[in-house]
Short mmCIF file of C-alpha atoms in Angstrom, two decimals:
data_model
loop_
_atom_site.label_atom_id
_atom_site.label_comp_id
_atom_site.label_asym_id
_atom_site.label_seq_id
_atom_site.Cartn_x
_atom_site.Cartn_y
_atom_site.Cartn_z
CA UNK A 1 0.00 0.00 0.00
CA UNK A 2 2.85 2.38 0.79
CA UNK A 3 4.44 1.69 -2.59
CA UNK A 4 1.23 2.58 -4.41
CA UNK A 5 -0.34 5.17 -2.14
CA UNK A 6 2.66 7.51 -1.72
CA UNK A 7 4.00 8.95 -4.95
CA UNK A 8 6.85 11.05 -3.50
CA UNK A 9 9.92 8.76 -3.14
CA UNK A 10 11.28 10.66 -0.12
CA UNK A 11 7.97 10.57 1.75
CA UNK A 12 7.52 6.91 0.84
CA UNK A 13 10.99 6.02 2.16
CA UNK A 14 10.28 7.86 5.41
CA UNK A 15 7.01 5.99 5.93
CA UNK A 16 8.68 2.64 5.24
CA UNK A 17 11.34 3.41 7.87
CA UNK A 18 8.63 4.29 10.38
CA UNK A 19 6.89 0.97 9.66
CA UNK A 20 10.13 -0.97 10.13
CA UNK A 21 10.69 0.82 13.42
CA UNK A 22 7.32 -0.35 14.74
CA UNK A 23 7.36 -3.86 13.27
CA UNK A 24 10.99 -4.80 13.95
CA UNK A 25 11.36 -2.90 17.21
CA UNK A 26 14.20 -0.74 15.85
CA UNK A 27 14.44 2.07 18.39
CA UNK A 28 15.63 5.24 16.76
CA UNK A 29 13.66 7.65 18.87
CA UNK A 30 13.22 5.60 22.05
CA UNK A 31 10.03 3.88 20.88
CA UNK A 32 9.40 0.26 21.98
CA UNK A 33 8.27 -1.05 18.61
CA UNK A 34 5.27 -3.13 17.58
CA UNK A 35 6.83 -6.44 18.67
CA UNK A 36 7.28 -5.25 22.23
CA UNK A 37 3.80 -3.78 22.19
CA UNK A 38 2.44 -7.15 21.08
CA UNK A 39 4.29 -8.91 23.91
CA UNK A 40 2.86 -6.47 26.41
CA UNK A 41 -0.62 -6.94 24.99
CA UNK A 42 -0.29 -10.74 25.14
CA UNK A 43 0.90 -10.50 28.73
CA UNK A 44 -2.14 -8.49 29.71
CA UNK A 45 -4.39 -10.88 27.79
CA UNK A 46 -2.86 -13.87 29.59
CA UNK A 47 -3.63 -12.28 32.95
CA UNK A 48 -7.25 -11.69 31.95
CA UNK A 49 -7.58 -15.21 30.53
CA UNK A 50 -6.09 -16.73 33.67
CA UNK A 51 -8.56 -14.83 35.83
CA UNK A 52 -11.46 -15.92 33.61
CA UNK A 53 -10.29 -19.55 33.63
CA UNK A 54 -9.79 -19.77 37.39
CA UNK A 55 -13.03 -17.99 38.26
CA UNK A 56 -15.10 -19.93 35.73
CA UNK A 57 -13.75 -23.30 36.90
CA UNK A 58 -14.31 -22.30 40.52
CA UNK A 59 -17.90 -21.39 39.66
CA UNK A 60 -18.40 -24.71 37.85
CA UNK A 61 -17.18 -26.54 40.95
CA UNK A 62 -19.40 -24.44 43.24
CA UNK A 63 -22.42 -25.22 41.05
CA UNK A 64 -21.54 -28.92 40.89
CA UNK A 65 -24.53 -31.20 40.33
CA UNK A 66 -25.02 -34.96 40.34
CA UNK A 67 -25.91 -36.44 36.96
CA UNK A 68 -27.31 -39.94 36.46
CA UNK A 69 -28.17 -41.05 32.94
CA UNK A 70 -31.67 -42.48 32.78
CA UNK A 71 -32.64 -41.35 36.29
CA UNK A 72 -36.37 -41.28 36.80
CA UNK A 73 -36.85 -44.36 34.63
CA UNK A 74 -35.92 -48.01 34.95
CA UNK A 75 -33.37 -48.42 37.73
CA UNK A 76 -31.50 -51.11 35.79
CA UNK A 77 -31.00 -48.68 32.89
CA UNK A 78 -29.33 -46.03 35.03
CA UNK A 79 -25.78 -45.08 34.13
CA UNK A 80 -22.99 -44.57 36.66
CA UNK A 81 -23.28 -41.36 38.71
CA UNK A 82 -21.19 -38.40 37.55
CA UNK A 83 -21.07 -34.70 38.35
CA UNK A 84 -21.54 -31.68 36.14
CA UNK A 85 -18.22 -30.02 36.99
CA UNK A 86 -16.27 -32.28 34.63
CA UNK A 87 -18.31 -31.31 31.56
CA UNK A 88 -18.35 -27.65 32.58
CA UNK A 89 -14.61 -27.50 33.27
CA UNK A 90 -13.63 -29.00 29.93
CA UNK A 91 -16.05 -26.73 28.07
CA UNK A 92 -14.41 -23.69 29.71
CA UNK A 93 -10.88 -24.93 29.04
CA UNK A 94 -11.52 -25.67 25.39
CA UNK A 95 -13.10 -22.25 24.93
CA UNK A 96 -10.08 -20.50 26.49
CA UNK A 97 -7.54 -22.45 24.41
CA UNK A 98 -9.38 -21.77 21.16
CA UNK A 99 -9.57 -18.07 21.99
CA UNK A 100 -5.84 -17.99 22.70
CA UNK A 101 -5.08 -19.75 19.39
CA UNK A 102 -7.14 -17.18 17.50
CA UNK A 103 -4.56 -14.56 18.54
CA UNK A 104 -1.99 -16.32 16.34
CA UNK A 105 0.56 -16.29 19.16
CA UNK A 106 2.21 -19.60 19.95
CA UNK A 107 3.57 -18.28 23.25
CA UNK A 108 0.15 -17.02 24.29
CA UNK A 109 -1.49 -20.32 23.35
CA UNK A 110 1.10 -22.36 25.26
CA UNK A 111 0.64 -20.14 28.31
CA UNK A 112 -3.10 -20.89 28.34
CA UNK A 113 -2.42 -24.60 27.75
CA UNK A 114 -0.16 -24.68 30.80
CA UNK A 115 -2.85 -22.93 32.85
CA UNK A 116 -5.38 -25.52 31.67
CA UNK A 117 -3.09 -28.37 32.70
CA UNK A 118 -2.72 -26.89 36.18
CA UNK A 119 -6.52 -26.67 36.45
CA UNK A 120 -6.91 -30.35 35.51
CA UNK A 121 -4.03 -31.97 37.36
CA UNK A 122 -4.26 -33.37 40.84
CA UNK A 123 -0.93 -31.90 41.96
CA UNK A 124 -2.50 -28.78 43.47
CA UNK A 125 -5.42 -28.12 45.82
CA UNK A 126 -7.56 -26.12 43.39
CA UNK A 127 -9.13 -26.72 40.01
CA UNK A 128 -10.79 -29.93 38.93
CA UNK A 129 -7.96 -32.27 39.93
CA UNK A 130 -7.41 -30.67 43.32
CA UNK A 131 -11.12 -30.76 44.11
CA UNK A 132 -11.44 -34.44 43.17
CA UNK A 133 -8.37 -35.28 45.24
CA UNK A 134 -9.80 -33.63 48.36
CA UNK A 135 -13.19 -35.27 47.94
CA UNK A 136 -11.78 -38.73 47.27
CA UNK A 137 -9.39 -38.52 50.20
CA UNK A 138 -12.33 -37.80 52.49
CA UNK A 139 -13.13 -41.51 52.15
CA UNK A 140 -16.06 -43.73 51.34
CA UNK A 141 -18.77 -43.55 54.05
CA UNK A 142 -19.48 -46.83 55.79
CA UNK A 143 -22.69 -48.26 57.18
CA UNK A 144 -23.85 -51.42 58.92
CA UNK A 145 -25.10 -52.78 55.64
CA UNK A 146 -23.98 -51.55 52.25
CA UNK A 147 -26.75 -51.38 49.66
CA UNK A 148 -26.17 -49.00 46.79
CA UNK A 149 -29.44 -50.03 45.20
CA UNK A 150 -31.13 -48.07 47.99
CA UNK A 151 -29.12 -45.00 47.05
CA UNK A 152 -30.18 -45.38 43.42
CA UNK A 153 -33.79 -45.81 44.47
CA UNK A 154 -33.55 -42.60 46.46
CA UNK A 155 -31.95 -40.78 43.53
CA UNK A 156 -34.69 -42.04 41.22
CA UNK A 157 -37.48 -41.01 43.58
CA UNK A 158 -36.03 -37.51 43.75
CA UNK A 159 -37.08 -36.94 40.16
CA UNK A 160 -40.65 -37.60 41.19
CA UNK A 161 -40.73 -35.99 44.63
CA UNK A 162 -38.11 -33.23 44.16
CA UNK A 163 -37.06 -33.62 47.77
CA UNK A 164 -33.77 -35.53 47.99
CA UNK A 165 -30.61 -33.79 49.18
CA UNK A 166 -27.49 -35.05 47.44
CA UNK A 167 -25.13 -32.41 48.70
CA UNK A 168 -25.04 -30.30 51.84
CA UNK A 169 -27.93 -28.19 50.73
CA UNK A 170 -31.45 -27.91 49.39
CA UNK A 171 -32.05 -29.93 46.26
CA UNK A 172 -33.42 -28.65 43.01
CA UNK A 173 -34.31 -31.22 40.38
CA UNK A 174 -34.26 -31.00 36.62
CA UNK A 175 -34.64 -33.31 33.64
CA UNK A 176 -32.98 -32.97 30.26
CA UNK A 177 -32.66 -35.43 27.37
CA UNK A 178 -33.04 -38.50 29.53
CA UNK A 179 -30.47 -37.36 32.07
CA UNK A 180 -31.31 -36.37 35.59
CA UNK A 181 -29.51 -33.56 37.36
CA UNK A 182 -29.71 -33.03 41.11
CA UNK A 183 -28.16 -30.03 42.75
CA UNK A 184 -28.12 -28.55 46.21
CA UNK A 185 -26.77 -25.84 48.47
CA UNK A 186 -27.79 -25.23 52.00
CA UNK A 187 -29.93 -27.27 54.45
CA UNK A 188 -30.06 -30.59 56.21
CA UNK A 189 -31.54 -33.83 54.99
CA UNK A 190 -34.11 -35.78 56.94
CA UNK A 191 -32.74 -39.02 58.31
CA UNK A 192 -29.25 -40.43 58.72
CA UNK A 193 -30.06 -43.18 56.19
CA UNK A 194 -30.55 -40.67 53.40
CA UNK A 195 -27.38 -38.85 54.52
CA UNK A 196 -25.32 -42.05 54.28
CA UNK A 197 -26.74 -43.11 50.92
CA UNK A 198 -26.26 -39.62 49.55
CA UNK A 199 -22.64 -39.46 50.72
CA UNK A 200 -21.83 -42.87 49.23
CA UNK A 201 -23.41 -41.95 45.92
CA UNK A 202 -21.48 -38.67 45.77
CA UNK A 203 -18.18 -40.46 46.50
CA UNK A 204 -18.81 -42.87 43.62
CA UNK A 205 -19.64 -39.90 41.37
CA UNK A 206 -16.28 -38.26 42.19
CA UNK A 207 -14.53 -41.61 41.67
CA UNK A 208 -16.14 -41.89 38.23
CA UNK A 209 -15.31 -38.24 37.47
CA UNK A 210 -11.59 -39.05 37.67
CA UNK A 211 -11.99 -41.77 35.02
CA UNK A 212 -14.24 -39.71 32.75
CA UNK A 213 -11.83 -36.77 33.02
CA UNK A 214 -9.09 -38.99 31.55
CA UNK A 215 -11.28 -39.73 28.53
CA UNK A 216 -11.99 -36.01 28.13
CA UNK A 217 -8.28 -35.16 28.28
CA UNK A 218 -7.54 -37.69 25.54
CA UNK A 219 -10.33 -36.26 23.39
CA UNK A 220 -9.13 -32.70 24.07
CA UNK A 221 -5.59 -33.61 23.06
CA UNK A 222 -6.69 -35.21 19.78
CA UNK A 223 -8.94 -32.26 18.95
CA UNK A 224 -6.33 -29.61 19.73
CA UNK A 225 -3.66 -31.48 17.76
CA UNK A 226 -5.91 -31.12 14.73
CA UNK A 227 -7.04 -27.54 15.36
CA UNK A 228 -4.11 -25.61 16.81
CA UNK A 229 -1.24 -26.17 14.32
CA UNK A 230 -3.28 -25.09 11.26
CA UNK A 231 -4.64 -22.09 13.14
CA UNK A 232 -1.24 -20.93 14.38
CA UNK A 233 0.46 -21.69 11.06
CA UNK A 234 -2.12 -19.71 9.10
CA UNK A 235 -1.89 -16.75 11.46
CA UNK A 236 1.89 -16.75 11.23
CA UNK A 237 1.80 -17.01 7.44
CA UNK A 238 -0.75 -14.22 7.08
CA UNK A 239 1.22 -11.95 9.38
CA UNK A 240 4.62 -12.30 7.75
CA UNK A 241 3.95 -13.33 4.15
CA UNK A 242 0.44 -12.14 3.48
CA UNK A 243 -0.74 -15.57 2.32
CA UNK A 244 -1.88 -18.77 3.97
CA UNK A 245 0.47 -21.73 4.29
CA UNK A 246 0.33 -24.40 1.65
CA UNK A 247 1.35 -27.23 3.97
CA UNK A 248 -2.20 -28.43 4.52
CA UNK A 249 -2.43 -29.72 0.94
CA UNK A 250 -0.57 -32.89 1.92
CA UNK A 251 -3.07 -35.18 3.70
CA UNK A 252 -0.30 -37.52 4.89
CA UNK A 253 1.38 -34.90 7.05
CA UNK A 254 0.76 -34.54 10.76
CA UNK A 255 -0.87 -31.24 11.77
CA UNK A 256 2.22 -30.54 13.89
CA UNK A 257 4.32 -30.58 10.70
CA UNK A 258 2.65 -27.30 9.73
CA UNK A 259 4.89 -25.66 12.34
CA UNK A 260 8.63 -25.43 11.99
CA UNK A 261 11.56 -26.14 14.31
CA UNK A 262 11.27 -24.68 17.79
CA UNK A 263 7.61 -23.75 17.30
CA UNK A 264 6.69 -27.39 16.69
CA UNK A 265 8.73 -28.58 19.69
CA UNK A 266 7.18 -25.95 21.95
CA UNK A 267 3.58 -26.80 21.05
CA UNK A 268 4.30 -30.52 21.22
CA UNK A 269 5.75 -30.12 24.71
CA UNK A 270 2.73 -28.17 25.98
CA UNK A 271 0.07 -30.20 24.22
CA UNK A 272 1.38 -33.76 24.23
CA UNK A 273 3.67 -33.95 27.25
CA UNK A 274 1.62 -31.58 29.40
CA UNK A 275 -1.68 -33.39 28.88
CA UNK A 276 0.02 -36.79 29.26
CA UNK A 277 1.14 -35.69 32.71
CA UNK A 278 -2.44 -34.69 33.50
CA UNK A 279 -3.66 -38.16 32.46
CA UNK A 280 -1.11 -39.79 34.76
CA UNK A 281 -2.15 -37.60 37.70
CA UNK A 282 -5.85 -38.27 37.11
CA UNK A 283 -5.15 -42.01 37.05
CA UNK A 284 -3.43 -41.58 40.41
CA UNK A 285 -6.64 -39.98 41.70
CA UNK A 286 -8.52 -43.07 40.52
CA UNK A 287 -6.15 -45.23 42.56
CA UNK A 288 -6.87 -43.06 45.60
CA UNK A 289 -10.59 -43.64 45.07
CA UNK A 290 -10.10 -47.39 44.69
CA UNK A 291 -8.00 -47.51 47.86
CA UNK A 292 -10.61 -45.59 49.86
CA UNK A 293 -13.40 -47.79 48.52
CA UNK A 294 -11.40 -50.89 49.39
CA UNK A 295 -10.61 -49.74 52.93
CA UNK A 296 -14.22 -48.93 53.77
CA UNK A 297 -16.38 -51.28 51.70
CA UNK A 298 -14.24 -54.25 50.64
CA UNK A 299 -11.73 -55.24 53.33
CA UNK A 300 -14.16 -55.14 56.30
CA UNK A 301 -16.60 -57.40 54.45
CA UNK A 302 -14.12 -59.86 52.95
CA UNK A 303 -12.38 -60.51 56.28
CA UNK A 304 -15.23 -62.46 57.96
CA UNK A 305 -16.04 -64.30 54.72
CA UNK A 306 -12.50 -65.63 54.40
CA UNK A 307 -12.14 -66.25 58.14
CA UNK A 308 -14.99 -68.76 57.85
CA UNK A 309 -12.58 -70.95 55.89
CA UNK A 310 -10.68 -71.78 59.08
CA UNK A 311 -13.76 -73.54 60.50
CA UNK A 312 -13.61 -76.20 57.78
CA UNK A 313 -11.66 -79.44 58.08
CA UNK A 314 -8.68 -79.25 55.72
CA UNK A 315 -7.31 -82.72 56.41
CA UNK A 316 -10.34 -84.84 55.51
CA UNK A 317 -10.38 -88.55 54.89
CA UNK A 318 -11.40 -89.80 51.45
CA UNK A 319 -14.96 -90.47 52.67
CA UNK A 320 -15.21 -87.03 54.29
CA UNK A 321 -13.91 -85.38 51.11
CA UNK A 322 -16.55 -87.13 48.98
CA UNK A 323 -19.21 -86.00 51.44
CA UNK A 324 -17.97 -82.40 51.34
CA UNK A 325 -18.09 -82.38 47.53
CA UNK A 326 -21.83 -83.00 47.64
CA UNK A 327 -22.46 -80.19 50.12
CA UNK A 328 -22.21 -76.43 49.82
CA UNK A 329 -18.53 -75.75 50.25
CA UNK A 330 -16.86 -72.69 51.69
CA UNK A 331 -16.19 -71.33 48.23
CA UNK A 332 -19.89 -71.53 47.29
CA UNK A 333 -20.77 -69.22 50.15
CA UNK A 334 -17.85 -66.94 49.38
CA UNK A 335 -18.85 -66.65 45.72
CA UNK A 336 -22.39 -65.78 46.77
CA UNK A 337 -21.11 -62.99 49.02
CA UNK A 338 -18.73 -61.71 46.33
CA UNK A 339 -21.46 -61.71 43.71
CA UNK A 340 -23.67 -59.61 45.98
CA UNK A 341 -20.85 -57.17 46.76
CA UNK A 342 -19.74 -56.71 43.16
CA UNK A 343 -23.30 -56.46 41.84
CA UNK A 344 -23.95 -53.55 44.19
CA UNK A 345 -21.11 -51.62 42.51
CA UNK A 346 -21.26 -52.85 38.90
CA UNK A 347 -23.88 -50.38 37.71
CA UNK A 348 -22.54 -47.48 39.75
CA UNK A 349 -18.95 -47.48 38.45
CA UNK A 350 -17.46 -46.86 35.02
CA UNK A 351 -16.02 -50.01 33.38
CA UNK A 352 -12.46 -48.90 34.14
CA UNK A 353 -13.23 -48.21 37.80
CA UNK A 354 -15.11 -51.49 38.14
CA UNK A 355 -12.02 -53.30 36.83
CA UNK A 356 -9.99 -51.42 39.47
CA UNK A 357 -12.40 -52.67 42.12
CA UNK A 358 -12.09 -56.26 40.84
CA UNK A 359 -8.32 -55.94 41.13
CA UNK A 360 -8.63 -54.66 44.71
CA UNK A 361 -10.98 -57.51 45.67
CA UNK A 362 -8.66 -60.07 44.07
CA UNK A 363 -5.57 -58.75 45.85
CA UNK A 364 -7.37 -58.65 49.19
CA UNK A 365 -8.67 -62.21 48.81
CA UNK A 366 -5.25 -63.51 47.81
CA UNK A 367 -3.51 -61.73 50.68
CA UNK A 368 -5.97 -62.90 53.35
CA UNK A 369 -6.09 -66.50 52.15
CA UNK A 370 -2.31 -66.70 52.02
CA UNK A 371 -2.04 -65.34 55.56
CA UNK A 372 -4.50 -67.95 56.78
CA UNK A 373 -2.74 -70.79 55.00
CA UNK A 374 -6.16 -71.92 53.77
CA UNK A 375 -5.07 -73.11 50.37
CA UNK A 376 -5.47 -76.84 50.69
CA UNK A 377 -8.35 -77.17 48.26
CA UNK A 378 -7.26 -76.47 44.71
CA UNK A 379 -10.85 -76.37 43.47
CA UNK A 380 -11.61 -73.34 45.66
CA UNK A 381 -8.71 -71.33 44.28
CA UNK A 382 -9.76 -72.26 40.75
CA UNK A 383 -13.39 -71.36 41.45
CA UNK A 384 -12.41 -67.94 42.80
CA UNK A 385 -10.15 -67.29 39.82
CA UNK A 386 -12.85 -68.28 37.33
CA UNK A 387 -15.49 -66.16 39.09
CA UNK A 388 -13.39 -62.99 39.27
CA UNK A 389 -12.15 -63.45 35.70
CA UNK A 390 -15.76 -63.52 34.50
CA UNK A 391 -16.37 -60.13 36.13
CA UNK A 392 -13.62 -58.16 34.41
CA UNK A 393 -12.05 -57.71 30.99
CA UNK A 394 -8.57 -57.61 32.51
CA UNK A 395 -6.42 -60.50 33.70
CA UNK A 396 -6.41 -61.37 37.39
CA UNK A 397 -4.77 -64.80 37.21
CA UNK A 398 -1.35 -63.33 38.00
CA UNK A 399 -2.68 -62.14 41.37
CA UNK A 400 -3.62 -65.74 42.22
CA UNK A 401 -0.41 -67.28 40.85
CA UNK A 402 1.18 -67.78 44.29
CA UNK A 403 -2.03 -69.27 45.64
CA UNK A 404 -2.37 -71.61 42.67
CA UNK A 405 1.19 -72.82 43.12
CA UNK A 406 0.66 -73.37 46.86
CA UNK A 407 -2.50 -75.34 46.10
CA UNK A 408 -0.57 -77.42 43.56
CA UNK A 409 2.11 -78.25 46.13
CA UNK A 410 -0.48 -79.20 48.72
CA UNK A 411 -2.10 -81.65 46.30
CA UNK A 412 1.09 -83.62 45.53
CA UNK A 413 0.96 -87.36 46.18
CA UNK A 414 4.45 -87.45 47.65
CA UNK A 415 7.26 -85.05 48.49
CA UNK A 416 9.51 -86.16 45.64
CA UNK A 417 6.94 -85.04 43.05
CA UNK A 418 7.96 -81.43 43.64
CA UNK A 419 10.96 -82.04 41.36
CA UNK A 420 8.53 -82.53 38.46
CA UNK A 421 7.69 -78.84 38.79
CA UNK A 422 10.98 -77.50 40.13
CA UNK A 423 14.28 -78.20 38.37
CA UNK A 424 17.47 -77.53 40.26
CA UNK A 425 20.26 -75.62 38.57
CA UNK A 426 22.60 -72.69 38.79
CA UNK A 427 19.90 -70.34 37.55
CA UNK A 428 17.32 -71.42 40.16
CA UNK A 429 13.82 -72.83 39.60
CA UNK A 430 12.53 -73.40 36.12
CA UNK A 431 9.64 -75.33 34.64
CA UNK A 432 7.70 -75.60 31.46
CA UNK A 433 4.52 -75.76 33.57
CA UNK A 434 4.98 -73.01 36.12
CA UNK A 435 6.68 -69.66 36.40
CA UNK A 436 7.43 -69.92 40.10
CA UNK A 437 6.45 -67.10 42.43
CA UNK A 438 7.67 -69.07 45.50
CA UNK A 439 11.28 -69.45 46.55
CA UNK A 440 12.81 -72.68 47.86
CA UNK A 441 12.20 -71.80 51.52
CA UNK A 442 8.53 -71.03 50.87
CA UNK A 443 8.07 -74.30 48.97
CA UNK A 444 9.33 -76.26 51.98
CA UNK A 445 7.06 -74.31 54.34
CA UNK A 446 4.04 -75.15 52.18
CA UNK A 447 4.94 -78.85 51.99
CA UNK A 448 5.35 -78.90 55.77
CA UNK A 449 1.64 -78.07 56.08
CA UNK A 450 0.79 -81.57 54.84
CA UNK A 451 0.29 -83.72 57.95
CA UNK A 452 1.05 -86.88 55.96
CA UNK A 453 4.44 -85.64 54.72
CA UNK A 454 7.38 -86.45 56.98
CA UNK A 455 9.29 -83.33 58.03
CA UNK A 456 12.57 -85.16 57.41
CA UNK A 457 11.64 -85.74 53.76
CA UNK A 458 10.75 -82.08 53.32
CA UNK A 459 13.98 -80.88 54.92
CA UNK A 460 16.06 -83.20 52.71
CA UNK A 461 14.70 -81.64 49.54
CA UNK A 462 17.38 -79.89 47.50
CA UNK A 463 15.78 -76.98 45.68
#
C-alpha cells in the first residue's frame, strides 16, 4: 500500500522506515516497537484469561450437580453417577484455548495450555484435579449394611418428589434429554439413612469423574492437535507473508508438521507432554478412590467371609472329602457374598473403575487367604479365579499365581513329586509348567503343612 499510495519517493521512504521501526522494534527515537507492544498486549491478555479460567472453573465446581443417565426411569438402565463439573470445566478450558489460538501467538497459546493443565491436574489443591483429590481422600462412608441399590432408588425417587438432598444443601431437580440432574446448596436432609446413601453416591460420582476426566483429556488432546497447528500456522503465514500456508495440501502430514523447528517442539511439549502428565495424575486420583473404597467397603466385608474358611476341616479322609463335595462348600458361600458385593457396585462405576475394584478384591482375597494358609483345596482357588475373571475384561490370574502354586504343592501325592515342577540348577527354579512365584524356603514351608508328609523328607529336599 505504501508503494502505491505515496508517490513522492522521499515521503515513501520515510514511511517505510517508520513501519520498520514499529514492526521490527528498531528504536531510533526511544520507541518500543510493535513487537514489544504485542508482547505487552499478550501478557495483559494472559492475565485476563487466567482470571477468567480460574473464576469460571471455581464457579463450575461451586455449582456442581449430580448427573445420572436415565434417572427417573428403569433403575436397571441407570448409568454410573457423575457430576456436572467435569463437563463444565472441559467446556471452559476448550473455549479458552481456542480463543488464545485465534490470537496467532504460539507463546500465548502455550501459556493458556499450561494454565489448563494446572486446572486439571491433581498436583494442586484447586481446580478440577485438586477438588477431586480432596473429595476422594475424604473416604467412602461406611454403614452397617452396604446397599447401593437403595441409594439409586432414592436418587430415582427424587425426580418424582423433588425432595432428595445429594449435597449439603437444598435440592433442586431437573430433567434434560433423559439425564437427571440433582443439585443442592444449603440445608439438612431428613434421616441419617438418606445422609449415608447420599454421601456414598457422591463419592462414587467423584470416583467416576476421575476416570471420565481422563477420557476427556484424551479427546481434548486429539482435537487440539488437529485444530491448533493449522490455526497458528495460518496466522503466522498471514502476518509475515500475506498468504496462507500451503502445507495443509498434503493429507499424509501430521498437523504438527505445519509448524517449523522450535515452534513445533514448543507446542508438542505443551500439548502432548503436558496433557500426558495430566492423564497420569488423574489415574493416580482413581487409585486413591479405589483404595478408599477398598478400605471402607471391601476389606471389612471380605475378612469375615474368608475367616470362615478356618472352621472347615482341611485334612479330611477320602470319605469325608466325597461327602464335602456333595455339600455347599466354603467357596460356594464366598462366591455368593462376592457376587452380591460386586453387583452392588457394577452399575454405579465406570467399566475402568469397576475393573480397578475387581483388582482390589482379588488382591485382598489372595492376601488374606495366604495369611490364613487356607489353600489346601485347589478347586476353591480355581473357582475364585474363574469367578473374578468372569467379572472383568482384565487378567487377574497373575494375582492368584502364588495361591495356585501353593494349592498345587499341597495336592502332591508325595514329596519327591515337587521335582517334576521344580528343576534344580545354577539359575534357580525353572519349569515348562509353572513360572514360580515361590522361593525354595517357601516351597518347603508349604509342603510342611501336609500332615502326611514327613518333616525329614521335606527338609532333605534340594531346591
